[in-house]
Amino acid sequence: MFKKLVLLSSIVAPALGQSLKLANNYTGSTFFDRWTFQNGIDANTTGNVLFQTQSQATSLGLIGTNAAGNVIIKVDNTTSGAGNPTFGRPSVKILSNDSVPMGSLVIMDAVHMPFGCSVWPAFWMQGPNWPNDGEIDIVENVNLVTTNRYTLHSLNGCMHPPAGSSLVQETGQVISTDCFNQTNGDEGCIVQDPSTNSYGKGFASVGGGVFAMLWNDEGIRTWFFQRGSIPADVPTSNPNPAGWPTPTAFWPTATCNTSQFFSPQTIIFDITICGNFAGAPQVFSETCSGNCLDLVQDPTNYDDAYFEIKYVAVFTNSSEASSSTTSGSSSTSTGSGSSPSGSGSGSSSAALGFKSYLTLTPSSIGVLSMAVAIVLPALAVFSGAL
Ligand SMILES: *[C@@H]1O[C@H](CO)[C@@H](O)[C@H](O)[C@H]1NC(C)=O
Ligand SMILES: *[C@@H]1O[C@H](CO)[C@@H](O)[C@H](O)[C@H]1NC(C)=O
Ligand SMILES: *[C@@H]1O[C@H](CO)[C@@H](O)[C@H](O)[C@H]1NC(C)=O
Ligand SMILES: *[C@@H]1O[C@H](CO)[C@@H](O)[C@H](O)[C@H]1NC(C)=O
Ligand SMILES: *[C@@H]1O[C@H](CO)[C@@H](O)[C@H](O)[C@H]1NC(C)=O
Ligand SMILES: *[C@@H]1O[C@H](CO)[C@@H](O)[C@H](O)[C@H]1NC(C)=O
Ligand SMILES: *[C@@H]1O[C@H](CO)[C@@H](O)[C@H](O)[C@H]1NC(C)=O
């Protein structure tokens, strides 16, 4: 067993140590410069929120930086929706202008993540056409849970290895293995973090920590490091995942050909309320009591519904990081259409269809942002192309 491990790491290390260059470091007052605000109702997950434009979110105080210089993304906790049964609480959903190709490392350092009964935040990624281009959920859970879940969603044929297989090389617990969006109501292939400081109140109690996602030829890996246990090279310009401990979750290429099932990914932060995951009665009752919808109108339920982020850094070995969205030029998504959010009515899901998804990565944005990246070095974009 030990010998096997040693052999393995000697094979894995060189590949993990691929040369990664900083493509974007989203932080501080310039954090929101390279994101697109998706406004309107939450058609995709039928959440009880109304996503705001950037100017609305700014004036409502839902986004900004705090005294520590950290970025805040939050749900409105001052407006009463009393008497309005269809009240959509103001919230935020942002999509990165630049996409993340295979051969990339994404690092997100936060001191607080949204939690509370009815609250459903996510830090995740998806390709232009869902589910064909895949989805990678790096932080996601609901209500008062304290363990994070890492999940992939895809077309048919991408699996996490079964529990007990020698291909399982991770510290997390395998919850489900089929990433196909039509299996088990699109629950995806889920790995649960063993640490009760990886989500919600537990995460906040230790001052948060870092989530990292590495996507390369060997597959997709994610890590969680709580504050105090963050490898020293994480915040530097030369992070080396080969020197980090065993990942929390690992989907190896042997059971999921990620270059087939995943296209360059758009990074997304959003916070919704209730909807088809947090609000599903059997999920809600695991950590909260009563009915999810009864909470929405009362703003005092949302004092903890905020992200406080130090930075999101994206490293890639590809020179095409910013322009990669151009490849999806004809992405006629799954039916973009009617709603204000640019999405159709999401008749999502059976029983527990967790999230459904927005497809929006206009190819033109990639081209534009590449151009901007070249003109504005002040944004600290050192893509390989420069
Ligand atoms: C990001 O994209 C939005 C439109 O989707 C655009 O308004 C904004 O200017 C872009 N930001 C940068 C820095 O290119
Ligand atoms: C970048 O990473 C991808 C995925 O691991 C790999 O296929 C590719 O060969 C790498 N490219 C370079 C230039 O290292
Ligand atoms: C990104 O920004 C954060 C916060 O300013 C900083 O601590 C970190 O070192 C930066 N990362 C890189 C690679 O520059
Ligand atoms: C993985 O997918 C890529 C892209 O679709 C394809 O070129 C390659 O042959 C596939 N590899 C295997 C082992 O099927
Ligand atoms: C809203 O929540 C923030 C923390 O996110 C808290 O500081 C503030 O006091 C709350 N506002 C009200 C009106 O309770
Ligand atoms: C999410 O929005 C996209 C756009 O409507 C839509 O095509 C997709 O079906 C919706 N997601 C689901 C699956 O509800
Ligand atoms: C899975 O994706 C297909 C499109 O490929 C879509 O028709 C179907 O509704 C999705 N299923 C779920 C449960 O979201």
GROMACS .gro file of N, CA and C and ligand atoms in nm, residues 44 334-335 343-344 346-348 356-358, ligand 6:
model
   47
   44ASN      N    1  -3.385   2.942  -1.300
   44ASN     CA    2  -3.320   2.812  -1.306
   44ASN      C    3  -3.342   2.722  -1.187
  334THR      N    4  -2.937   2.573  -2.422
  334THR     CA    5  -3.054   2.488  -2.401
  334THR      C    6  -3.184   2.564  -2.410
  335GLY      N    7  -3.185   2.675  -2.472
  335GLY     CA    8  -3.312   2.743  -2.489
  335GLY      C    9  -3.314   2.875  -2.419
  343SER      N   10  -3.286   3.365  -1.944
  343SER     CA   11  -3.306   3.221  -1.941
  343SER      C   12  -3.453   3.194  -1.956
  344GLY      N   13  -3.483   3.080  -2.005
  344GLY     CA   14  -3.623   3.045  -2.023
  344GLY      C   15  -3.681   3.001  -1.891
  346GLY      N   16  -3.732   2.754  -1.629
  346GLY     CA   17  -3.663   2.630  -1.596
  346GLY      C   18  -3.763   2.535  -1.536
  347SER      N   19  -3.807   2.443  -1.614
  347SER     CA   20  -3.899   2.346  -1.559
  347SER      C   21  -3.813   2.241  -1.497
  348SER      N   22  -3.732   2.283  -1.408
  348SER     CA   23  -3.629   2.194  -1.366
  348SER      C   24  -3.686   2.082  -1.288
  356SER      N   25  -3.036   2.397  -1.160
  356SER     CA   26  -3.042   2.395  -1.303
  356SER      C   27  -2.966   2.515  -1.345
  357TYR      N   28  -2.957   2.534  -1.471
  357TYR     CA   29  -2.843   2.614  -1.504
  357TYR      C   30  -2.868   2.710  -1.611
  358LEU      N   31  -2.796   2.810  -1.598
  358LEU     CA   32  -2.805   2.917  -1.688
  358LEU      C   33  -2.697   2.901  -1.787
  392LIG     C1   34  -3.182   2.738  -1.693
  392LIG     O1   35  -3.186   2.836  -1.784
  392LIG     C2   36  -3.165   2.790  -1.915
  392LIG     C3   37  -3.201   2.891  -1.984
  392LIG     O2   38  -3.333   2.885  -1.961
  392LIG     C4   39  -3.263   2.694  -1.965
  392LIG     O3   40  -3.237   2.659  -2.099
  392LIG     C5   41  -3.244   2.581  -1.882
  392LIG     O4   42  -3.337   2.485  -1.923
  392LIG     C6   43  -3.271   2.632  -1.743
  392LIG     N1   44  -3.232   2.539  -1.660
  392LIG     C7   45  -3.311   2.465  -1.633
  392LIG     C8   46  -3.255   2.345  -1.676
  392LIG     O5   47  -3.413   2.483  -1.575
   0.00000   0.00000   0.00000
